[in-house]
Amino acid sequence: MSTLSFFERALLRNKNGKAKCNFCKQLIQYLDNGFTLQRLRRVSRILRDLVDSQPGRLYRQLYVPAPLPGGSDIRRLELVAPMCYALTIKVGPSSPEARPSRAVVDGEPRRSDLKRRPSLWRRRKIAVPDGEAHKPASSIHSLENLSIRGSTETRPSASPAQLLFTDRQEQIEERQLWARLLSHFRQLRSLTLRINGDPAWPGRTAVEDTLVSLRVAIESANLEHLREFSLMPVHAMGIIHLRWHGIGAFSQAQASGAYAWMRIETLDLRVKDPSATGKLTDAQQLMFKKILYEYLRSFAPSLRCLRLVWLGGEGPSPLALHHEPGLQGRHALRWPQLRELFVGNIRLPNQTITLAKEHARPDTAVKILRNTRRDSSVKAIDSSAWVEVLGPASSPVLSPLSERASSVYSQDGKADDSSAWAIGISRSSVNLPFMLDLVNLRTQKRLAASVANCGKRKIWLDPNESNEISNANSRQTIRKLLSDGLIIQKPVTMHSRSRARELTAARRIGRHRGFGKRKGTADARMPSQVMWMRRLRVLRRLLVKYRAAGKIDKHLYHELYHLSKGNTFKHKRALVEHIHKAKAEKQRERQIREEMDAKRAKNKAARERRVERKEQKKNAMLGDDDDAQPQ
């Protein structure tokens, strides 16, 4: 039996409950960063058992390559998936040059592509359990009956139609496999895709097929806790195939797939600049800008934090995309929930700072990547690489320090430790009562204020570029620094009307209008003449409307016009009721008149018939008398 070390004995003694404080539990919580516990677990068997005694702390962060491995690796991944909080998926080979292509030579695919393309030219063996061999269709479409093995086999020569059908079938199976796997990540909060794609315009390759499968799987899986989505890095075709909003999405969109993306609060994009390769035409560059505009617009309503860094060159700002050539007719993107904005390698940073207050919240913090970190890799960009140029209260990060100093190196060191560390001042220098004035930028600030036509209080100088700014001794050089973002003009500050708007909205519904708030007589607060004019105009508009619709004739209109002028009707309801009564009375009079006319006509006809009968009877009597006289 091996001798236990002092560290192992202390942990075992604490685990058995002999110590007053739970040192073992506190140590594991302190080392719970996703990597340290795994390394500690490999030291000895005792430490492995101690770490395994508290499940759920080893697999907070997982790394999965795409395409997925087969066999028992999938099952092991499904077992630890419920304990994962951050998932990173690597898509594509390590370098873009090793990415499989779809090129063919003389109608046949290359032999190297046959070995490297598992989606089209390689197939997996699917084992069907006993008792299901007579139902191949059900076994293929049921994920519970699939057992994917790691061995592959090169498919023999086949017709193009058969290859297309097989490719489509394998894509469906891959999407179902990803959806099944992601459904086990019930505690997932952060998802990162590391995409090694061609920054040019290669078309749809195996990398883009995997991205479409991942997007459909994310929409199918119910990731209720997913709030952060990162693409580090991503190329132009990757953004095109990751679209989920509208009819531009590839593949069939899920009915409830939009909810998975609308819950995203943090979006981190490290975009490879496609124009830096020099292989894109003007039409392709314009198309990419339009697609990027639509992609960001789909996240704009619910996004709280946005990080956008261009790799390989400078790109447009997310707040100024509508100013890009070819996009001038589009509306500006609105960010109603945005709290933090991180941008790097963008063009016209001054314009971004100006537009931040117009298109985002008033308390949005804007941070720009340091000029010294522009050429850094994706993993090298950490929290110290950002400079806050616009704080939540419309003030730069230098506001706590003295405004009388000419540069950050001559500050009096009265700022708190966090603010000084954010602007690049060392912690040891902050504790000093004074600092040496290494660079005097008073002249540059004066020239910048004159060039920008503003005060010196509105000029911000990049503290990390003090040496370069100090070399500027002409207005032309100052203009160049303003355009590059080393010197920034702060936005115009103004008084907030939020409290005034809230008070006005409350007064509209009757708040703050009691006796104690009233000044002046009732007639002075609301003149009776104004009330009379408003009431009379309401009644007259109603009469004109009824006359145009044919509900009243001109005679009734004239009568009601004078009645309204004589204050007969108090409101519209009284006028409408009077119109209904007048029309009903007029209808009743017309009916009575028609009945009387009919009665008179009937009596007249009866009289005429009676007179006619009398004449006939009289004539008959006279005729009989003439016949009775002798001849």
PDB file of C-alpha atoms in Angstrom, residues 385-585:
ATOM      1  CA  ALA A 385      -7.950  43.889 -24.594  1.00  0.00           C
ATOM      2  CA  TRP A 386     -10.942  46.269 -24.473  1.00  0.00           C
ATOM      3  CA  VAL A 387     -11.039  50.006 -23.828  1.00  0.00           C
ATOM      4  CA  GLU A 388     -14.307  51.501 -22.581  1.00  0.00           C
ATOM      5  CA  VAL A 389     -14.941  54.683 -24.572  1.00  0.00           C
ATOM      6  CA  LEU A 390     -18.565  55.219 -23.560  1.00  0.00           C
ATOM      7  CA  GLY A 391     -19.849  54.279 -20.120  1.00  0.00           C
ATOM      8  CA  PRO A 392     -23.405  53.683 -18.911  1.00  0.00           C
ATOM      9  CA  ALA A 393     -23.724  57.316 -17.847  1.00  0.00           C
ATOM     10  CA  SER A 394     -22.464  58.777 -21.153  1.00  0.00           C
ATOM     11  CA  SER A 395     -19.045  59.337 -19.583  1.00  0.00           C
ATOM     12  CA  PRO A 396     -15.721  57.811 -20.643  1.00  0.00           C
ATOM     13  CA  VAL A 397     -13.674  55.583 -18.440  1.00  0.00           C
ATOM     14  CA  LEU A 398     -11.338  58.477 -17.652  1.00  0.00           C
ATOM     15  CA  SER A 399     -14.069  60.517 -15.928  1.00  0.00           C
ATOM     16  CA  PRO A 400     -13.129  59.482 -12.322  1.00  0.00           C
ATOM     17  CA  LEU A 401      -9.588  60.762 -12.897  1.00  0.00           C
ATOM     18  CA  SER A 402      -8.471  64.362 -13.006  1.00  0.00           C
ATOM     19  CA  GLU A 403      -9.545  66.303 -16.095  1.00  0.00           C
ATOM     20  CA  ARG A 404      -6.728  68.837 -15.648  1.00  0.00           C
ATOM     21  CA  ALA A 405      -3.990  66.387 -16.537  1.00  0.00           C
ATOM     22  CA  SER A 406      -2.739  66.314 -20.086  1.00  0.00           C
ATOM     23  CA  SER A 407      -2.425  62.516 -20.330  1.00  0.00           C
ATOM     24  CA  VAL A 408      -3.203  59.366 -18.409  1.00  0.00           C
ATOM     25  CA  TYR A 409       0.378  59.190 -17.225  1.00  0.00           C
ATOM     26  CA  SER A 410       0.005  62.523 -15.359  1.00  0.00           C
ATOM     27  CA  GLN A 411      -3.186  61.630 -13.448  1.00  0.00           C
ATOM     28  CA  ASP A 412      -3.197  62.177  -9.701  1.00  0.00           C
ATOM     29  CA  GLY A 413      -4.144  58.568  -9.025  1.00  0.00           C
ATOM     30  CA  LYS A 414      -7.447  59.283  -7.221  1.00  0.00           C
ATOM     31  CA  ALA A 415      -9.465  56.832  -9.234  1.00  0.00           C
ATOM     32  CA  ASP A 416     -10.474  53.495  -7.870  1.00  0.00           C
ATOM     33  CA  ASP A 417      -8.448  50.442  -8.647  1.00  0.00           C
ATOM     34  CA  SER A 418     -10.902  48.960 -11.127  1.00  0.00           C
ATOM     35  CA  SER A 419     -11.194  52.104 -13.279  1.00  0.00           C
ATOM     36  CA  ALA A 420      -7.447  52.618 -13.428  1.00  0.00           C
ATOM     37  CA  TRP A 421      -6.828  48.998 -14.322  1.00  0.00           C
ATOM     38  CA  ALA A 422      -9.417  49.263 -17.130  1.00  0.00           C
ATOM     39  CA  ILE A 423      -7.582  52.150 -18.820  1.00  0.00           C
ATOM     40  CA  GLY A 424      -4.196  50.475 -18.666  1.00  0.00           C
ATOM     41  CA  ILE A 425      -2.583  52.065 -15.574  1.00  0.00           C
ATOM     42  CA  SER A 426      -0.678  49.572 -13.459  1.00  0.00           C
ATOM     43  CA  ARG A 427      -1.907  48.768  -9.970  1.00  0.00           C
ATOM     44  CA  SER A 428       1.355  49.874  -8.402  1.00  0.00           C
ATOM     45  CA  SER A 429       1.135  53.288 -10.052  1.00  0.00           C
ATOM     46  CA  VAL A 430      -2.398  53.897  -8.775  1.00  0.00           C
ATOM     47  CA  ASN A 431      -1.245  53.677  -5.171  1.00  0.00           C
ATOM     48  CA  LEU A 432       1.353  56.439  -5.704  1.00  0.00           C
ATOM     49  CA  PRO A 433       0.396  59.980  -4.594  1.00  0.00           C
ATOM     50  CA  PHE A 434       1.596  61.349  -7.928  1.00  0.00           C
ATOM     51  CA  MET A 435       2.772  60.023 -11.286  1.00  0.00           C
ATOM     52  CA  LEU A 436       5.461  61.187 -13.642  1.00  0.00           C
ATOM     53  CA  ASP A 437       4.269  63.147 -16.657  1.00  0.00           C
ATOM     54  CA  LEU A 438       5.932  61.028 -19.307  1.00  0.00           C
ATOM     55  CA  VAL A 439       3.961  62.400 -22.282  1.00  0.00           C
ATOM     56  CA  ASN A 440       2.356  65.845 -22.541  1.00  0.00           C
ATOM     57  CA  LEU A 441      -0.648  65.727 -24.889  1.00  0.00           C
ATOM     58  CA  ARG A 442      -2.023  69.188 -24.135  1.00  0.00           C
ATOM     59  CA  THR A 443      -1.176  70.513 -27.590  1.00  0.00           C
ATOM     60  CA  GLN A 444      -2.697  67.502 -29.333  1.00  0.00           C
ATOM     61  CA  LYS A 445      -5.917  67.879 -27.336  1.00  0.00           C
ATOM     62  CA  ARG A 446      -6.129  71.562 -28.256  1.00  0.00           C
ATOM     63  CA  LEU A 447      -5.572  70.822 -31.954  1.00  0.00           C
ATOM     64  CA  ALA A 448      -8.111  67.990 -31.885  1.00  0.00           C
ATOM     65  CA  ALA A 449     -10.705  70.273 -30.288  1.00  0.00           C
ATOM     66  CA  SER A 450     -10.084  72.866 -32.972  1.00  0.00           C
ATOM     67  CA  VAL A 451     -10.307  70.315 -35.790  1.00  0.00           C
ATOM     68  CA  ALA A 452     -13.437  68.659 -34.396  1.00  0.00           C
ATOM     69  CA  ASN A 453     -15.014  72.061 -33.628  1.00  0.00           C
ATOM     70  CA  CYS A 454     -15.759  71.214 -30.004  1.00  0.00           C
ATOM     71  CA  GLY A 455     -14.358  71.827 -26.549  1.00  0.00           C
ATOM     72  CA  LYS A 456     -11.366  70.093 -25.053  1.00  0.00           C
ATOM     73  CA  ARG A 457     -13.648  68.336 -22.582  1.00  0.00           C
ATOM     74  CA  LYS A 458     -15.190  66.467 -25.509  1.00  0.00           C
ATOM     75  CA  ILE A 459     -11.872  65.036 -26.727  1.00  0.00           C
ATOM     76  CA  TRP A 460     -10.781  61.542 -25.647  1.00  0.00           C
ATOM     77  CA  LEU A 461      -7.232  60.368 -26.315  1.00  0.00           C
ATOM     78  CA  ASP A 462      -6.417  56.666 -26.392  1.00  0.00           C
ATOM     79  CA  PRO A 463      -4.130  56.083 -23.383  1.00  0.00           C
ATOM     80  CA  ASN A 464      -2.478  53.103 -25.073  1.00  0.00           C
ATOM     81  CA  GLU A 465      -1.447  55.175 -28.097  1.00  0.00           C
ATOM     82  CA  SER A 466       0.112  58.087 -26.233  1.00  0.00           C
ATOM     83  CA  ASN A 467       3.438  57.784 -28.034  1.00  0.00           C
ATOM     84  CA  GLU A 468       1.829  57.849 -31.464  1.00  0.00           C
ATOM     85  CA  ILE A 469      -0.481  60.724 -30.540  1.00  0.00           C
ATOM     86  CA  SER A 470       2.429  62.741 -29.151  1.00  0.00           C
ATOM     87  CA  ASN A 471       4.108  62.648 -32.587  1.00  0.00           C
ATOM     88  CA  ALA A 472       1.156  64.453 -34.185  1.00  0.00           C
ATOM     89  CA  ASN A 473       2.114  68.108 -34.632  1.00  0.00           C
ATOM     90  CA  SER A 474      -0.195  69.207 -37.463  1.00  0.00           C
ATOM     91  CA  ARG A 475      -3.905  69.427 -38.102  1.00  0.00           C
ATOM     92  CA  GLN A 476      -3.673  66.940 -40.954  1.00  0.00           C
ATOM     93  CA  THR A 477      -2.133  64.354 -38.645  1.00  0.00           C
ATOM     94  CA  ILE A 478      -4.815  65.043 -36.041  1.00  0.00           C
ATOM     95  CA  ARG A 479      -7.511  64.454 -38.681  1.00  0.00           C
ATOM     96  CA  LYS A 480      -5.887  61.118 -39.508  1.00  0.00           C
ATOM     97  CA  LEU A 481      -5.922  60.126 -35.828  1.00  0.00           C
ATOM     98  CA  LEU A 482      -9.587  61.130 -35.578  1.00  0.00           C
ATOM     99  CA  SER A 483     -10.485  58.956 -38.544  1.00  0.00           C
ATOM    100  CA  ASP A 484      -8.471  56.016 -37.166  1.00  0.00           C
ATOM    101  CA  GLY A 485     -10.153  56.202 -33.769  1.00  0.00           C
ATOM    102  CA  LEU A 486      -7.089  57.023 -31.692  1.00  0.00           C
ATOM    103  CA  ILE A 487      -8.726  60.354 -30.894  1.00  0.00           C
ATOM    104  CA  ILE A 488     -12.478  60.292 -30.324  1.00  0.00           C
ATOM    105  CA  GLN A 489     -14.998  63.085 -29.970  1.00  0.00           C
ATOM    106  CA  LYS A 490     -17.393  62.332 -27.119  1.00  0.00           C
ATOM    107  CA  PRO A 491     -21.119  62.575 -27.851  1.00  0.00           C
ATOM    108  CA  VAL A 492     -23.142  65.559 -26.767  1.00  0.00           C
ATOM    109  CA  THR A 493     -24.600  65.102 -23.302  1.00  0.00           C
ATOM    110  CA  MET A 494     -28.086  66.292 -22.505  1.00  0.00           C
ATOM    111  CA  HIS A 495     -30.638  66.189 -19.719  1.00  0.00           C
ATOM    112  CA  SER A 496     -32.741  63.074 -19.599  1.00  0.00           C
ATOM    113  CA  ARG A 497     -36.488  63.489 -20.079  1.00  0.00           C
ATOM    114  CA  SER A 498     -37.343  60.041 -18.778  1.00  0.00           C
ATOM    115  CA  ARG A 499     -38.730  61.376 -15.497  1.00  0.00           C
ATOM    116  CA  ALA A 500     -40.710  64.064 -17.312  1.00  0.00           C
ATOM    117  CA  ARG A 501     -42.217  61.481 -19.649  1.00  0.00           C
ATOM    118  CA  GLU A 502     -43.223  59.276 -16.724  1.00  0.00           C
ATOM    119  CA  LEU A 503     -44.900  62.224 -14.973  1.00  0.00           C
ATOM    120  CA  THR A 504     -46.752  63.225 -18.140  1.00  0.00           C
ATOM    121  CA  ALA A 505     -48.019  59.675 -18.649  1.00  0.00           C
ATOM    122  CA  ALA A 506     -49.235  59.581 -15.036  1.00  0.00           C
ATOM    123  CA  ARG A 507     -51.009  62.937 -15.378  1.00  0.00           C
ATOM    124  CA  ARG A 508     -52.810  61.708 -18.478  1.00  0.00           C
ATOM    125  CA  ILE A 509     -54.565  59.025 -16.444  1.00  0.00           C
ATOM    126  CA  GLY A 510     -55.474  61.436 -13.634  1.00  0.00           C
ATOM    127  CA  ARG A 511     -52.544  61.176 -11.260  1.00  0.00           C
ATOM    128  CA  HIS A 512     -51.105  64.314  -9.616  1.00  0.00           C
ATOM    129  CA  ARG A 513     -54.241  66.333 -10.381  1.00  0.00           C
ATOM    130  CA  GLY A 514     -55.789  66.610  -6.915  1.00  0.00           C
ATOM    131  CA  PHE A 515     -56.868  69.786  -5.112  1.00  0.00           C
ATOM    132  CA  GLY A 516     -53.346  70.384  -3.884  1.00  0.00           C
ATOM    133  CA  LYS A 517     -51.989  70.451  -7.436  1.00  0.00           C
ATOM    134  CA  ARG A 518     -54.583  72.887  -8.822  1.00  0.00           C
ATOM    135  CA  LYS A 519     -53.674  76.524  -9.422  1.00  0.00           C
ATOM    136  CA  GLY A 520     -56.247  79.022 -10.674  1.00  0.00           C
ATOM    137  CA  THR A 521     -60.024  78.840 -11.013  1.00  0.00           C
ATOM    138  CA  ALA A 522     -61.795  76.056 -12.831  1.00  0.00           C
ATOM    139  CA  ASP A 523     -62.625  78.376 -15.734  1.00  0.00           C
ATOM    140  CA  ALA A 524     -58.981  79.443 -15.932  1.00  0.00           C
ATOM    141  CA  ARG A 525     -57.725  75.853 -15.965  1.00  0.00           C
ATOM    142  CA  MET A 526     -60.246  74.828 -18.619  1.00  0.00           C
ATOM    143  CA  PRO A 527     -62.272  77.760 -20.075  1.00  0.00           C
ATOM    144  CA  SER A 528     -65.955  77.131 -20.608  1.00  0.00           C
ATOM    145  CA  GLN A 529     -65.709  78.780 -24.024  1.00  0.00           C
ATOM    146  CA  VAL A 530     -63.164  76.167 -25.105  1.00  0.00           C
ATOM    147  CA  MET A 531     -65.384  73.388 -23.788  1.00  0.00           C
ATOM    148  CA  TRP A 532     -68.358  74.869 -25.678  1.00  0.00           C
ATOM    149  CA  MET A 533     -66.389  75.060 -28.936  1.00  0.00           C
ATOM    150  CA  ARG A 534     -65.154  71.489 -28.601  1.00  0.00           C
ATOM    151  CA  ARG A 535     -68.648  70.162 -27.816  1.00  0.00           C
ATOM    152  CA  LEU A 536     -70.283  72.060 -30.658  1.00  0.00           C
ATOM    153  CA  ARG A 537     -67.650  70.964 -33.165  1.00  0.00           C
ATOM    154  CA  VAL A 538     -68.141  67.349 -32.120  1.00  0.00           C
ATOM    155  CA  LEU A 539     -71.897  67.609 -32.735  1.00  0.00           C
ATOM    156  CA  ARG A 540     -71.467  69.365 -36.071  1.00  0.00           C
ATOM    157  CA  ARG A 541     -68.951  66.776 -37.273  1.00  0.00           C
ATOM    158  CA  LEU A 542     -71.450  64.067 -36.389  1.00  0.00           C
ATOM    159  CA  LEU A 543     -74.213  65.817 -38.358  1.00  0.00           C
ATOM    160  CA  VAL A 544     -71.971  66.189 -41.401  1.00  0.00           C
ATOM    161  CA  LYS A 545     -70.997  62.532 -41.180  1.00  0.00           C
ATOM    162  CA  TYR A 546     -74.631  61.364 -40.942  1.00  0.00           C
ATOM    163  CA  ARG A 547     -75.682  63.591 -43.841  1.00  0.00           C
ATOM    164  CA  ALA A 548     -72.849  62.266 -46.044  1.00  0.00           C
ATOM    165  CA  ALA A 549     -73.811  58.676 -45.166  1.00  0.00           C
ATOM    166  CA  GLY A 550     -77.476  59.303 -46.026  1.00  0.00           C
ATOM    167  CA  LYS A 551     -78.764  58.677 -42.526  1.00  0.00           C
ATOM    168  CA  ILE A 552     -80.439  62.114 -42.365  1.00  0.00           C
ATOM    169  CA  ASP A 553     -81.688  64.411 -45.116  1.00  0.00           C
ATOM    170  CA  LYS A 554     -80.922  68.076 -45.567  1.00  0.00           C
ATOM    171  CA  HIS A 555     -84.110  69.183 -43.849  1.00  0.00           C
ATOM    172  CA  LEU A 556     -83.397  67.216 -40.676  1.00  0.00           C
ATOM    173  CA  TYR A 557     -79.762  68.352 -40.826  1.00  0.00           C
ATOM    174  CA  HIS A 558     -80.847  71.988 -40.929  1.00  0.00           C
ATOM    175  CA  GLU A 559     -83.196  71.490 -38.024  1.00  0.00           C
ATOM    176  CA  LEU A 560     -80.646  69.641 -35.869  1.00  0.00           C
ATOM    177  CA  TYR A 561     -77.950  72.187 -36.722  1.00  0.00           C
ATOM    178  CA  HIS A 562     -79.977  74.953 -35.146  1.00  0.00           C
ATOM    179  CA  LEU A 563     -80.948  72.773 -32.198  1.00  0.00           C
ATOM    180  CA  SER A 564     -77.280  72.012 -31.530  1.00  0.00           C
ATOM    181  CA  LYS A 565     -76.449  75.686 -31.690  1.00  0.00           C
ATOM    182  CA  GLY A 566     -79.179  76.335 -29.141  1.00  0.00           C
ATOM    183  CA  ASN A 567     -77.554  73.950 -26.593  1.00  0.00           C
ATOM    184  CA  THR A 568     -80.303  71.367 -26.946  1.00  0.00           C
ATOM    185  CA  PHE A 569     -77.938  68.406 -26.939  1.00  0.00           C
ATOM    186  CA  LYS A 570     -75.409  67.910 -24.165  1.00  0.00           C
ATOM    187  CA  HIS A 571     -73.310  65.297 -25.947  1.00  0.00           C
ATOM    188  CA  LYS A 572     -73.202  62.995 -28.959  1.00  0.00           C
ATOM    189  CA  ARG A 573     -75.300  60.313 -27.353  1.00  0.00           C
ATOM    190  CA  ALA A 574     -78.183  62.729 -26.824  1.00  0.00           C
ATOM    191  CA  LEU A 575     -77.953  63.874 -30.442  1.00  0.00           C
ATOM    192  CA  VAL A 576     -77.901  60.297 -31.753  1.00  0.00           C
ATOM    193  CA  GLU A 577     -80.914  59.390 -29.616  1.00  0.00           C
ATOM    194  CA  HIS A 578     -82.780  62.440 -30.918  1.00  0.00           C
ATOM    195  CA  ILE A 579     -81.976  61.444 -34.498  1.00  0.00           C
ATOM    196  CA  HIS A 580     -83.316  57.939 -33.887  1.00  0.00           C
ATOM    197  CA  LYS A 581     -86.499  59.316 -32.340  1.00  0.00           C
ATOM    198  CA  ALA A 582     -86.960  61.855 -35.135  1.00  0.00           C
ATOM    199  CA  LYS A 583     -86.517  59.213 -37.799  1.00  0.00           C
ATOM    200  CA  ALA A 584     -88.905  56.869 -35.987  1.00  0.00           C
ATOM    201  CA  GLU A 585     -91.502  59.657 -35.637  1.00  0.00           C
TER     202      GLU A 585
END
